[in-house]
Amino acid sequence: MFESAEIGHKIKKAEFARQEPLLRQALLTAQFKLLAQNKAPVIILVNGVDGAGKGETVNLFNEWMDPRHLYTHAFGASTETERNRPDMWRFWQALPPKGSIGMLFGSWYTDPILQRVMSKMGGQKQTQQQSQKRSAAVGTAQAKHLGNNTSAEFEKRLARIRDHERMLVAEGATILKLWFHLSKDAQASRLEALSANKATAWRVTKDDWRRYKHYDEFIEVCELALRETSTGEAPWHVIEGSNHAYRSLAAGNLLLDALGRTLKGTKATKTPAEPLPERSLDKLDILNTADYSRSLDRATYERRLTKLQGELNLLARHKRVRDRSLVLVFEGMDAAGKGSTIRRITGAIDARFYRVVPVAAPTDEERAQPYLWRFWRQIPDHGHAVIFDRSWYGRVLVERVEKFCAVDDWMRAYHEINEFEDTLTDSGAIVIKFWLSISQEEQLKRFKLREKTPHKNYKITPDDWRNRKKWPAYELAVSDMIDRTSSEITPWNMVASDDKLWSRVEVLKRMCATIEKAL
């Protein structure tokens, strides 16, 4: 895959001097058109061999274009905060908004590649030692996820990257993946030249030379990574890095082409939507199985509530929770009791342990990013919990029913949500999802009560009545959601909530059981 980047590509200085100002002006013009259009971002991934000019190219792009709208992020070793979250978390924080360019120097490819190379270099014994060190550094759950960097684990991480990039493209982003390459001899010459110059010697580290000694192993892993992740949506572009002029013009022209495609609104490929789901022939769905007759008297409720809140408090303070995080998701029809149930949970645990995130219509900032971005921002650190009052399932519920997004968008969302939740659990999160089910008759009673009760008036809006008229459409959307996103690891807990006392106790009971099993 790297043969064409080892044949000595060169551009003469005079030719570079002629082309550079033209390319620079074209890039600047395209950048401001992108900003004015404000419809899509361009994401540049900068990876490659040590000494191949990655940093110089990053600096050059910042010199050629307006850095106010060119977001540059250089990624080194993960911080403790980053290690306590999914691998992709820190990259989600760096995504550029629509109309801008984001440059990721050392992207989501770096860690999988380096960890796989180190595994192959050190053999099984060294790999086990590394695994033990990771366990001490990042916690048992995430160390288990990183495993021994086996071939199977590496393939899994590459597959997750492909899904991530496919999602970004489907959300409108253009991804430009640049790989800067040097042959083994060229890399040695480059590192020696940099080391010999006092002004540039600082750029060469012991790690650079250590990786050079294992150049062949490194290239073998990189070749596999590039081959497996060069797709129609986001192909790799390999650039020979030995000649500054050639490297700069090649990278600049690729960026100009990416900007042009973005401005035209053309994508490399279009992922078709799956066939539209249909309701079962007998019109029976999972919501019809809810038993709305379940109830509790007040005395029994108070006794069980106190007991379960005590159990939850102990579980939240369990020493193993320090290496885990808790993600609670509450969905349900309007007036199903989500808020009151959440209050019974928060009343049992230390306020420093949790955050409640009520989800409403996205802000302008959130609309400028991929759909899941605003939820990635809320992922908790180890030892903490986040409670979503409505969640990422809005895309396959309200956005589907109200036609706030295209069919393609909510159809692909099932897979993206499943991947998102798998990523959370792989990083040590305990994800518990509740659907609070309410009958139409009980909802009507609660709506009327809210209208009559002064301190509950704020809870009822014209939207609630309008949504009620679309009950059948919401039932179908909920049924599809449960069918397509309920897994063995993150199943949906359906709780009938016509009787609030019974449903609150049932939620706490299932929550405690799930946490205890996970620990």
Short mmCIF file of C-alpha atoms in Angstrom, two decimals:
data_model
loop_
_atom_site.label_atom_id
_atom_site.label_comp_id
_atom_site.label_asym_id
_atom_site.label_seq_id
_atom_site.Cartn_x
_atom_site.Cartn_y
_atom_site.Cartn_z
CA MET A 1 0.00 0.00 0.00
CA PHE A 2 3.00 2.29 0.51
CA GLU A 3 4.99 1.45 -2.64
CA SER A 4 3.98 4.62 -4.50
CA ALA A 5 5.12 6.71 -1.54
CA GLU A 6 8.67 5.35 -1.68
CA ILE A 7 9.68 6.28 -5.24
CA GLY A 8 11.18 9.68 -4.53
CA HIS A 9 8.44 12.21 -5.32
CA LYS A 10 9.90 15.72 -5.64
CA ILE A 11 8.86 19.24 -6.58
CA LYS A 12 11.52 21.81 -7.45
CA LYS A 13 11.76 24.93 -5.29
CA ALA A 14 10.95 27.21 -8.22
CA GLU A 15 7.80 25.26 -9.05
CA PHE A 16 6.78 25.30 -5.39
CA ALA A 17 7.31 29.06 -5.26
CA ARG A 18 5.03 29.43 -8.29
CA GLN A 19 2.24 27.15 -7.03
CA GLU A 20 2.21 28.00 -3.32
CA PRO A 21 0.60 31.47 -3.47
CA LEU A 22 -2.08 30.23 -5.88
CA LEU A 23 -2.90 27.23 -3.70
CA ARG A 24 -2.84 29.34 -0.56
CA GLN A 25 -5.31 31.85 -2.00
CA ALA A 26 -7.57 29.08 -3.26
CA LEU A 27 -7.61 27.41 0.17
CA LEU A 28 -8.38 30.68 1.93
CA THR A 29 -11.20 31.45 -0.50
CA ALA A 30 -12.68 27.97 -0.06
CA GLN A 31 -12.38 28.22 3.72
CA PHE A 32 -14.43 31.43 3.84
CA LYS A 33 -17.02 29.99 1.45
CA LEU A 34 -17.34 27.00 3.78
CA LEU A 35 -17.81 29.36 6.72
CA ALA A 36 -20.44 31.40 4.88
CA GLN A 37 -22.31 28.30 3.73
CA ASN A 38 -22.25 26.90 7.29
CA LYS A 39 -23.68 23.53 6.28
CA ALA A 40 -20.92 20.98 6.90
CA PRO A 41 -17.50 20.59 8.55
CA VAL A 42 -14.26 19.24 7.10
CA ILE A 43 -12.29 16.91 9.38
CA ILE A 44 -8.59 16.35 8.60
CA LEU A 45 -6.87 13.36 10.18
CA VAL A 46 -3.07 13.69 10.24
CA ASN A 47 -1.20 10.43 10.79
CA GLY A 48 1.90 8.70 9.51
CA VAL A 49 5.50 7.70 10.05
CA ASP A 50 7.70 9.61 12.52
CA GLY A 51 9.66 12.33 10.75
CA ALA A 52 7.46 12.37 7.65
CA GLY A 53 6.37 15.99 8.09
CA LYS A 54 3.09 15.69 9.94
CA GLY A 55 3.77 18.57 12.31
CA GLU A 56 5.18 20.75 9.54
CA THR A 57 2.04 20.22 7.47
CA VAL A 58 -0.20 21.09 10.42
CA ASN A 59 1.77 24.31 10.93
CA LEU A 60 1.65 25.07 7.20
CA PHE A 61 -2.14 24.71 7.01
CA ASN A 62 -2.45 27.10 9.96
CA GLU A 63 -0.18 29.54 8.13
CA TRP A 64 -2.03 29.26 4.81
CA MET A 65 -5.55 29.60 6.22
CA ASP A 66 -7.36 31.61 8.87
CA PRO A 67 -6.63 29.79 12.16
CA ARG A 68 -9.74 31.29 13.78
CA HIS A 69 -11.84 28.81 11.82
CA LEU A 70 -9.28 26.00 11.71
CA TYR A 71 -9.52 24.01 14.94
CA THR A 72 -6.24 22.18 15.54
CA HIS A 73 -6.00 19.43 18.16
CA ALA A 74 -2.79 17.49 18.87
CA PHE A 75 -3.38 14.27 20.79
CA GLY A 76 -0.74 12.71 23.01
CA ALA A 77 -1.07 10.18 25.79
CA SER A 78 -4.53 10.06 27.36
CA THR A 79 -5.12 11.93 30.60
CA GLU A 80 -6.74 10.21 33.57
CA THR A 81 -10.04 11.90 32.75
CA GLU A 82 -9.85 10.57 29.19
CA ARG A 83 -8.83 7.06 30.27
CA ASN A 84 -11.91 6.86 32.48
CA ARG A 85 -14.17 7.27 29.46
CA PRO A 86 -14.54 5.47 26.12
CA ASP A 87 -11.57 5.73 23.74
CA MET A 88 -13.51 7.96 21.35
CA TRP A 89 -14.66 10.42 24.01
CA ARG A 90 -11.77 12.85 23.64
CA PHE A 91 -12.13 12.93 19.86
CA TRP A 92 -15.83 13.76 20.10
CA GLN A 93 -14.85 16.82 22.15
CA ALA A 94 -12.61 17.97 19.28
CA LEU A 95 -15.09 17.70 16.40
CA PRO A 96 -15.41 20.99 14.49
CA PRO A 97 -18.83 22.66 14.08
CA LYS A 98 -20.49 23.09 10.71
CA GLY A 99 -18.77 25.63 8.48
CA SER A 100 -15.32 25.06 9.96
CA ILE A 101 -12.28 22.82 9.55
CA GLY A 102 -10.94 20.56 12.27
CA MET A 103 -7.43 19.13 12.16
CA LEU A 104 -6.72 16.14 14.39
CA PHE A 105 -2.97 15.58 14.71
CA GLY A 106 -2.71 12.05 16.03
CA SER A 107 -6.26 10.80 15.61
CA TRP A 108 -8.37 7.83 16.64
CA TYR A 109 -5.97 5.60 14.70
CA THR A 110 -2.88 6.29 16.82
CA ASP A 111 -3.63 4.28 19.96
CA PRO A 112 -4.97 1.14 18.24
CA ILE A 113 -1.95 1.04 15.91
CA LEU A 114 0.70 1.69 18.56
CA GLN A 115 -0.84 -0.73 21.05
CA ARG A 116 -1.02 -3.46 18.41
CA VAL A 117 2.61 -2.84 17.40
CA MET A 118 3.77 -2.96 21.03
CA SER A 119 1.87 -6.20 21.50
CA LYS A 120 3.55 -7.80 18.48
CA MET A 121 6.97 -6.51 19.54
CA GLY A 122 6.82 -7.63 23.15
CA GLY A 123 5.20 -11.02 22.77
CA GLN A 124 2.65 -12.51 25.11
CA LYS A 125 4.68 -12.07 28.30
CA GLN A 126 5.28 -8.36 27.79
CA THR A 127 1.70 -7.90 26.67
CA GLN A 128 0.44 -9.39 29.91
CA GLN A 129 2.68 -7.02 31.88
CA GLN A 130 1.32 -4.08 29.89
CA SER A 131 -2.20 -5.29 30.55
CA GLN A 132 -1.49 -5.35 34.30
CA LYS A 133 -0.08 -1.82 34.15
CA ARG A 134 -3.12 -0.63 32.24
CA SER A 135 -5.32 -2.27 34.83
CA ALA A 136 -3.64 -0.24 37.56
CA ALA A 137 -3.74 2.95 35.50
CA VAL A 138 -7.21 2.93 33.98
CA GLY A 139 -9.24 0.50 36.04
CA THR A 140 -10.17 -3.12 35.61
CA ALA A 141 -13.13 -2.58 33.31
CA GLN A 142 -11.29 -0.52 30.71
CA ALA A 143 -8.15 -2.66 30.93
CA LYS A 144 -10.35 -5.66 30.17
CA HIS A 145 -11.68 -3.78 27.15
CA LEU A 146 -8.15 -3.05 25.88
CA GLY A 147 -7.29 -6.69 26.45
CA ASN A 148 -4.00 -8.00 25.11
CA ASN A 149 -4.20 -6.06 21.83
CA THR A 150 -4.77 -9.28 19.96
CA SER A 151 -5.52 -9.42 16.28
CA ALA A 152 -9.22 -9.88 17.06
CA GLU A 153 -9.27 -6.87 19.39
CA PHE A 154 -7.44 -4.77 16.79
CA GLU A 155 -9.99 -5.74 14.14
CA LYS A 156 -12.81 -4.83 16.52
CA ARG A 157 -11.36 -1.38 17.09
CA LEU A 158 -10.91 -0.83 13.35
CA ALA A 159 -14.52 -1.86 12.77
CA ARG A 160 -15.63 0.65 15.39
CA ILE A 161 -13.59 3.35 13.63
CA ARG A 162 -15.25 2.51 10.30
CA ASP A 163 -18.66 2.86 11.92
CA HIS A 164 -17.65 6.16 13.50
CA GLU A 165 -16.44 7.62 10.22
CA ARG A 166 -19.49 6.36 8.34
CA MET A 167 -21.68 8.13 10.89
CA LEU A 168 -19.75 11.40 10.56
CA VAL A 169 -20.09 11.33 6.77
CA ALA A 170 -23.80 10.52 7.03
CA GLU A 171 -24.15 13.55 9.33
CA GLY A 172 -22.66 15.74 6.60
CA ALA A 173 -18.94 15.86 7.42
CA THR A 174 -16.17 15.46 4.87
CA ILE A 175 -13.26 13.41 6.25
CA LEU A 176 -9.80 13.89 4.74
CA LYS A 177 -7.42 11.19 5.97
CA LEU A 178 -3.75 11.98 5.30
CA TRP A 179 -0.99 9.44 5.89
CA PHE A 180 2.55 10.79 5.61
CA HIS A 181 5.00 8.05 4.70
CA LEU A 182 8.76 7.48 4.57
CA SER A 183 10.71 4.40 3.56
CA LYS A 184 12.89 2.86 6.25
CA ASP A 185 16.06 4.42 4.82
CA ALA A 186 14.37 7.78 4.33
CA GLN A 187 13.12 7.75 7.91
CA ALA A 188 16.62 7.03 9.24
CA SER A 189 18.06 9.89 7.18
CA ARG A 190 15.31 12.23 8.32
CA LEU A 191 15.72 11.42 12.03
CA GLU A 192 19.51 11.76 11.77
CA ALA A 193 19.24 15.12 10.02
CA LEU A 194 16.84 16.47 12.62
CA SER A 195 19.01 15.17 15.47
CA ALA A 196 22.16 16.74 14.02
CA ASN A 197 20.64 20.22 13.92
CA LYS A 198 20.52 21.95 17.31
CA ALA A 199 17.43 23.86 16.22
CA THR A 200 15.45 20.70 15.44
CA ALA A 201 17.03 18.06 17.70
CA TRP A 202 14.20 18.49 20.22
CA ARG A 203 11.77 17.08 17.67
CA VAL A 204 13.37 13.63 17.82
CA THR A 205 12.67 11.56 20.93
CA LYS A 206 13.83 8.22 22.23
CA ASP A 207 10.41 6.85 21.29
CA ASP A 208 11.01 7.87 17.66
CA TRP A 209 14.23 5.84 17.53
CA ARG A 210 12.63 2.95 19.42
CA ARG A 211 9.83 2.81 16.88
CA TYR A 212 12.32 3.09 14.03
CA LYS A 213 14.03 -0.10 15.25
CA HIS A 214 10.69 -1.83 14.76
CA TYR A 215 9.85 -0.10 11.50
CA ASP A 216 8.87 -3.35 9.76
CA GLU A 217 6.40 -4.33 12.49
CA PHE A 218 5.00 -0.81 12.53
CA ILE A 219 4.47 -0.73 8.76
CA GLU A 220 2.84 -4.17 8.79
CA VAL A 221 0.24 -3.03 11.32
CA CYS A 222 -0.26 0.35 9.62
CA GLU A 223 -0.77 -1.28 6.24
CA LEU A 224 -3.49 -3.49 7.67
CA ALA A 225 -5.14 -0.54 9.43
CA LEU A 226 -5.20 1.60 6.30
CA ARG A 227 -6.41 -1.24 4.10
CA GLU A 228 -9.25 -2.08 6.49
CA THR A 229 -10.38 1.53 6.96
CA SER A 230 -9.96 3.05 3.50
CA THR A 231 -13.60 3.23 2.47
CA GLY A 232 -15.69 4.99 -0.11
CA GLU A 233 -16.87 7.44 2.54
CA ALA A 234 -13.40 8.15 3.93
CA PRO A 235 -10.47 6.89 1.82
CA TRP A 236 -6.85 7.20 2.89
CA HIS A 237 -4.44 9.43 0.96
CA VAL A 238 -0.80 8.35 1.30
CA ILE A 239 1.76 11.13 0.77
CA GLU A 240 5.51 10.65 0.50
CA GLY A 241 7.04 12.92 3.11
CA SER A 242 10.71 13.14 2.16
CA ASN A 243 10.40 16.30 0.02
CA HIS A 244 8.90 19.38 1.70
CA ALA A 245 7.64 20.97 -1.51
CA TYR A 246 5.95 17.84 -2.84
CA ARG A 247 4.45 16.96 0.54
CA SER A 248 3.06 20.45 1.07
CA LEU A 249 1.50 20.82 -2.37
CA ALA A 250 0.10 17.28 -2.33
CA ALA A 251 -1.55 17.77 1.06
CA GLY A 252 -2.78 21.26 0.17
CA ASN A 253 -4.38 20.14 -3.08
CA LEU A 254 -6.10 17.23 -1.35
CA LEU A 255 -7.53 19.66 1.20
CA LEU A 256 -8.66 22.01 -1.57
CA ASP A 257 -10.44 19.11 -3.29
CA ALA A 258 -12.12 18.10 -0.01
CA LEU A 259 -13.31 21.68 0.53
CA GLY A 260 -14.64 21.81 -3.03
CA ARG A 261 -16.62 18.59 -2.60
CA THR A 262 -18.05 19.87 0.67
CA LEU A 263 -19.11 23.17 -0.89
CA LYS A 264 -20.83 21.31 -3.72
CA GLY A 265 -22.57 19.06 -1.22
CA THR A 266 -21.26 15.89 -2.87
CA LYS A 267 -20.23 12.86 -0.86
CA ALA A 268 -18.09 9.93 -1.89
CA THR A 269 -20.93 7.47 -1.29
CA LYS A 270 -24.49 7.44 -0.02
CA THR A 271 -25.46 4.77 2.50
CA PRO A 272 -29.01 3.65 1.68
CA ALA A 273 -31.57 3.34 4.43
CA GLU A 274 -32.76 -0.06 5.53
CA PRO A 275 -36.27 -1.13 4.49
CA LEU A 276 -38.91 0.76 6.43
CA PRO A 277 -40.21 -1.33 9.35
CA GLU A 278 -43.80 -2.47 9.19
CA ARG A 279 -46.27 -3.16 11.97
CA SER A 280 -47.05 -6.81 12.65
CA LEU A 281 -50.02 -8.22 10.75
CA ASP A 282 -52.11 -8.66 13.90
CA LYS A 283 -51.21 -5.12 15.14
CA LEU A 284 -49.80 -6.62 18.35
CA ASP A 285 -46.59 -5.07 19.65
CA ILE A 286 -44.45 -5.13 22.78
CA LEU A 287 -46.35 -2.27 24.43
CA ASN A 288 -49.53 -4.34 24.42
CA THR A 289 -47.92 -6.70 26.94
CA ALA A 290 -47.72 -4.10 29.74
CA ASP A 291 -49.71 -5.03 32.84
CA TYR A 292 -51.29 -1.77 33.99
CA SER A 293 -53.11 -3.45 36.87
CA ARG A 294 -49.98 -3.62 39.07
CA SER A 295 -50.29 -1.36 42.12
CA LEU A 296 -49.13 -0.78 45.70
CA ASP A 297 -50.82 0.70 48.74
CA ARG A 298 -49.10 3.70 50.34
CA ALA A 299 -47.81 1.85 53.43
CA THR A 300 -46.23 -0.96 51.40
CA TYR A 301 -44.78 1.59 49.01
CA GLU A 302 -43.12 3.61 51.78
CA ARG A 303 -41.63 0.48 53.34
CA ARG A 304 -40.23 -0.89 50.07
CA LEU A 305 -39.04 2.51 48.89
CA THR A 306 -37.00 3.06 52.07
CA LYS A 307 -35.45 -0.41 51.80
CA LEU A 308 -34.52 -0.06 48.12
CA GLN A 309 -33.15 3.45 48.53
CA GLY A 310 -30.89 2.11 51.26
CA GLU A 311 -29.68 -0.67 48.97
CA LEU A 312 -29.01 1.82 46.18
CA ASN A 313 -27.05 4.08 48.51
CA LEU A 314 -24.78 1.19 49.51
CA LEU A 315 -24.28 0.11 45.90
CA ALA A 316 -23.40 3.65 44.83
CA ARG A 317 -20.66 3.71 47.49
CA HIS A 318 -19.32 0.24 46.62
CA LYS A 319 -15.55 0.25 46.08
CA ARG A 320 -15.92 -1.35 42.63
CA VAL A 321 -18.00 1.59 41.46
CA ARG A 322 -14.79 3.64 41.49
CA ASP A 323 -13.74 1.78 38.34
CA ARG A 324 -17.16 2.01 36.73
CA SER A 325 -19.65 4.67 35.72
CA LEU A 326 -23.43 4.56 35.71
CA VAL A 327 -25.59 5.76 32.81
CA LEU A 328 -29.36 5.76 33.39
CA VAL A 329 -31.80 6.38 30.54
CA PHE A 330 -35.46 7.24 31.11
CA GLU A 331 -37.92 7.34 28.24
CA GLY A 332 -41.71 7.22 28.22
CA MET A 333 -44.86 8.88 26.96
CA ASP A 334 -45.72 12.33 28.35
CA ALA A 335 -46.88 12.16 32.00
CA ALA A 336 -45.51 8.63 32.47
CA GLY A 337 -43.71 9.66 35.68
CA LYS A 338 -40.09 9.98 34.55
CA GLY A 339 -39.33 13.04 36.67
CA SER A 340 -40.85 11.73 39.90
CA THR A 341 -39.09 8.39 39.48
CA ILE A 342 -35.75 10.11 38.95
CA ARG A 343 -36.29 12.09 42.16
CA ARG A 344 -36.70 8.84 44.13
CA ILE A 345 -33.32 7.73 42.76
CA THR A 346 -31.47 10.97 43.44
CA GLY A 347 -32.97 11.10 46.92
CA ALA A 348 -31.03 7.95 47.75
CA ILE A 349 -27.52 8.95 46.67
CA ASP A 350 -24.92 11.63 47.32
CA ALA A 351 -25.49 14.70 45.14
CA ARG A 352 -21.76 14.72 44.31
CA PHE A 353 -22.15 11.31 42.65
CA TYR A 354 -24.68 12.13 39.91
CA ARG A 355 -25.92 14.63 37.33
CA VAL A 356 -29.44 14.76 35.90
CA VAL A 357 -29.55 15.76 32.23
CA PRO A 358 -33.01 16.80 30.98
CA VAL A 359 -33.03 16.54 27.19
CA ALA A 360 -34.99 19.07 25.16
CA ALA A 361 -34.73 20.39 21.60
CA PRO A 362 -31.08 20.83 20.55
CA THR A 363 -29.43 24.25 20.79
CA ASP A 364 -27.79 25.99 17.83
CA GLU A 365 -24.41 24.77 19.08
CA GLU A 366 -25.68 21.18 19.21
CA ARG A 367 -27.28 21.40 15.75
CA ALA A 368 -23.84 22.31 14.37
CA GLN A 369 -22.51 18.90 15.44
CA PRO A 370 -23.37 15.24 14.76
CA TYR A 371 -26.52 14.10 16.54
CA LEU A 372 -24.80 12.08 19.29
CA TRP A 373 -22.30 14.84 20.12
CA ARG A 374 -24.38 16.42 22.86
CA PHE A 375 -24.73 13.06 24.60
CA TRP A 376 -21.04 12.18 24.33
CA ARG A 377 -20.31 15.42 26.20
CA GLN A 378 -22.29 14.16 29.20
CA ILE A 379 -20.57 10.78 29.65
CA PRO A 380 -19.48 10.58 33.31
CA ASP A 381 -16.08 9.87 34.81
CA HIS A 382 -15.52 6.62 36.68
CA GLY A 383 -17.17 6.69 40.07
CA HIS A 384 -20.01 8.93 38.86
CA ALA A 385 -23.48 8.66 37.34
CA VAL A 386 -25.51 10.55 34.78
CA ILE A 387 -29.30 10.29 34.56
CA PHE A 388 -30.91 11.18 31.23
CA ASP A 389 -34.49 12.44 31.40
CA ARG A 390 -35.12 11.59 27.74
CA SER A 391 -32.06 10.75 25.70
CA TRP A 392 -30.47 9.91 22.35
CA TYR A 393 -33.57 7.86 21.58
CA GLY A 394 -35.30 11.08 20.61
CA ARG A 395 -34.04 10.55 17.08
CA VAL A 396 -36.04 7.32 16.66
CA LEU A 397 -39.04 8.63 18.61
CA VAL A 398 -40.03 12.30 18.40
CA GLU A 399 -37.77 13.13 15.43
CA ARG A 400 -39.14 10.16 13.52
CA VAL A 401 -42.80 10.81 14.31
CA GLU A 402 -42.63 14.59 13.84
CA LYS A 403 -40.46 14.22 10.71
CA PHE A 404 -37.72 16.43 12.17
CA CYS A 405 -35.14 14.28 10.36
CA ALA A 406 -35.02 12.26 7.15
CA VAL A 407 -35.96 8.57 7.10
CA ASP A 408 -32.32 7.69 6.33
CA ASP A 409 -31.23 9.50 9.49
CA TRP A 410 -33.48 7.73 11.96
CA MET A 411 -33.09 4.37 10.24
CA ARG A 412 -29.31 4.42 10.59
CA ALA A 413 -29.66 5.75 14.14
CA TYR A 414 -30.54 2.28 15.48
CA HIS A 415 -27.10 0.96 14.55
CA GLU A 416 -25.34 4.13 15.72
CA ILE A 417 -27.11 3.97 19.09
CA ASN A 418 -26.24 0.30 19.54
CA GLU A 419 -22.59 1.08 18.77
CA PHE A 420 -22.66 4.02 21.18
CA GLU A 421 -23.99 1.90 24.02
CA ASP A 422 -21.56 -0.94 23.26
CA THR A 423 -18.73 1.59 23.46
CA LEU A 424 -19.99 2.80 26.83
CA THR A 425 -20.21 -0.69 28.30
CA ASP A 426 -16.80 -1.65 26.89
CA SER A 427 -15.29 1.29 28.79
CA GLY A 428 -16.80 0.17 32.08
CA ALA A 429 -20.15 1.99 32.12
CA ILE A 430 -23.24 0.28 33.52
CA VAL A 431 -26.04 1.32 31.16
CA ILE A 432 -29.61 0.85 32.42
CA LYS A 433 -32.55 1.83 30.21
CA PHE A 434 -36.15 2.26 31.35
CA TRP A 435 -39.29 2.69 29.28
CA LEU A 436 -42.12 3.87 31.54
CA SER A 437 -45.31 2.70 29.88
CA ILE A 438 -48.62 4.45 30.51
CA SER A 439 -52.10 3.76 29.15
CA GLN A 440 -53.98 6.38 27.15
CA GLU A 441 -56.69 6.52 29.80
CA GLU A 442 -54.24 7.22 32.62
CA GLN A 443 -52.40 9.82 30.56
CA LEU A 444 -55.66 11.69 29.99
CA LYS A 445 -56.37 11.71 33.75
CA ARG A 446 -52.93 13.13 34.49
CA PHE A 447 -53.21 15.77 31.78
CA LYS A 448 -56.51 17.02 33.23
CA LEU A 449 -55.10 16.98 36.76
CA ARG A 450 -52.15 19.09 35.63
CA GLU A 451 -54.52 21.63 34.12
CA LYS A 452 -56.47 21.91 37.38
CA THR A 453 -53.48 21.99 39.76
CA PRO A 454 -51.72 25.40 39.93
CA HIS A 455 -48.29 24.05 40.87
CA LYS A 456 -48.48 21.50 38.03
CA ASN A 457 -49.71 23.81 35.26
CA TYR A 458 -46.20 24.20 33.87
CA LYS A 459 -46.08 20.48 33.13
CA ILE A 460 -48.84 20.58 30.51
CA THR A 461 -48.31 22.29 27.14
CA PRO A 462 -50.08 22.36 23.76
CA ASP A 463 -47.36 20.00 22.51
CA ASP A 464 -48.49 17.35 25.00
CA TRP A 465 -52.03 17.38 23.59
CA ARG A 466 -50.71 17.39 20.04
CA ASN A 467 -48.43 14.41 20.75
CA ARG A 468 -51.35 12.53 22.29
CA LYS A 469 -53.18 12.69 18.95
CA LYS A 470 -50.25 10.81 17.40
CA TRP A 471 -50.36 7.96 19.90
CA PRO A 472 -50.44 5.15 17.27
CA ALA A 473 -47.38 6.59 15.48
CA TYR A 474 -45.50 6.82 18.78
CA GLU A 475 -46.51 3.26 19.69
CA LEU A 476 -45.00 1.96 16.45
CA ALA A 477 -41.84 4.01 16.96
CA VAL A 478 -41.44 2.74 20.54
CA SER A 479 -42.00 -0.86 19.48
CA ASP A 480 -39.36 -0.55 16.75
CA MET A 481 -36.98 1.13 19.19
CA ILE A 482 -37.23 -1.68 21.71
CA ASP A 483 -36.96 -4.39 19.06
CA ARG A 484 -33.86 -2.84 17.47
CA THR A 485 -31.94 -1.55 20.50
CA SER A 486 -32.63 -4.00 23.32
CA SER A 487 -29.57 -6.22 23.72
CA GLU A 488 -28.33 -8.73 26.28
CA ILE A 489 -25.91 -6.14 27.69
CA THR A 490 -28.19 -3.09 27.51
CA PRO A 491 -31.78 -4.40 27.55
CA TRP A 492 -34.83 -2.21 27.83
CA ASN A 493 -36.64 -2.40 31.16
CA MET A 494 -40.34 -1.90 30.45
CA VAL A 495 -42.21 -0.75 33.53
CA ALA A 496 -45.98 -0.17 33.57
CA SER A 497 -46.52 3.18 35.29
CA ASP A 498 -50.27 3.68 35.58
CA ASP A 499 -49.64 3.30 39.31
CA LYS A 500 -46.72 5.60 40.15
CA LEU A 501 -46.06 3.96 43.50
CA TRP A 502 -45.58 0.54 41.95
CA SER A 503 -43.47 1.81 39.05
CA ARG A 504 -41.08 3.78 41.29
CA VAL A 505 -40.41 0.74 43.45
CA GLU A 506 -40.06 -1.51 40.39
CA VAL A 507 -37.51 0.83 38.81
CA LEU A 508 -35.42 0.94 41.99
CA LYS A 509 -35.61 -2.85 42.34
CA ARG A 510 -34.43 -3.47 38.78
CA MET A 511 -31.79 -0.79 39.05
CA CYS A 512 -30.28 -2.28 42.21
CA ALA A 513 -30.34 -5.79 40.73
CA THR A 514 -28.59 -4.64 37.55
CA ILE A 515 -25.84 -2.76 39.40
CA GLU A 516 -25.27 -5.63 41.82
CA LYS A 517 -24.96 -8.10 38.93
CA ALA A 518 -22.52 -5.82 37.08
CA LEU A 519 -20.28 -5.42 40.11
#
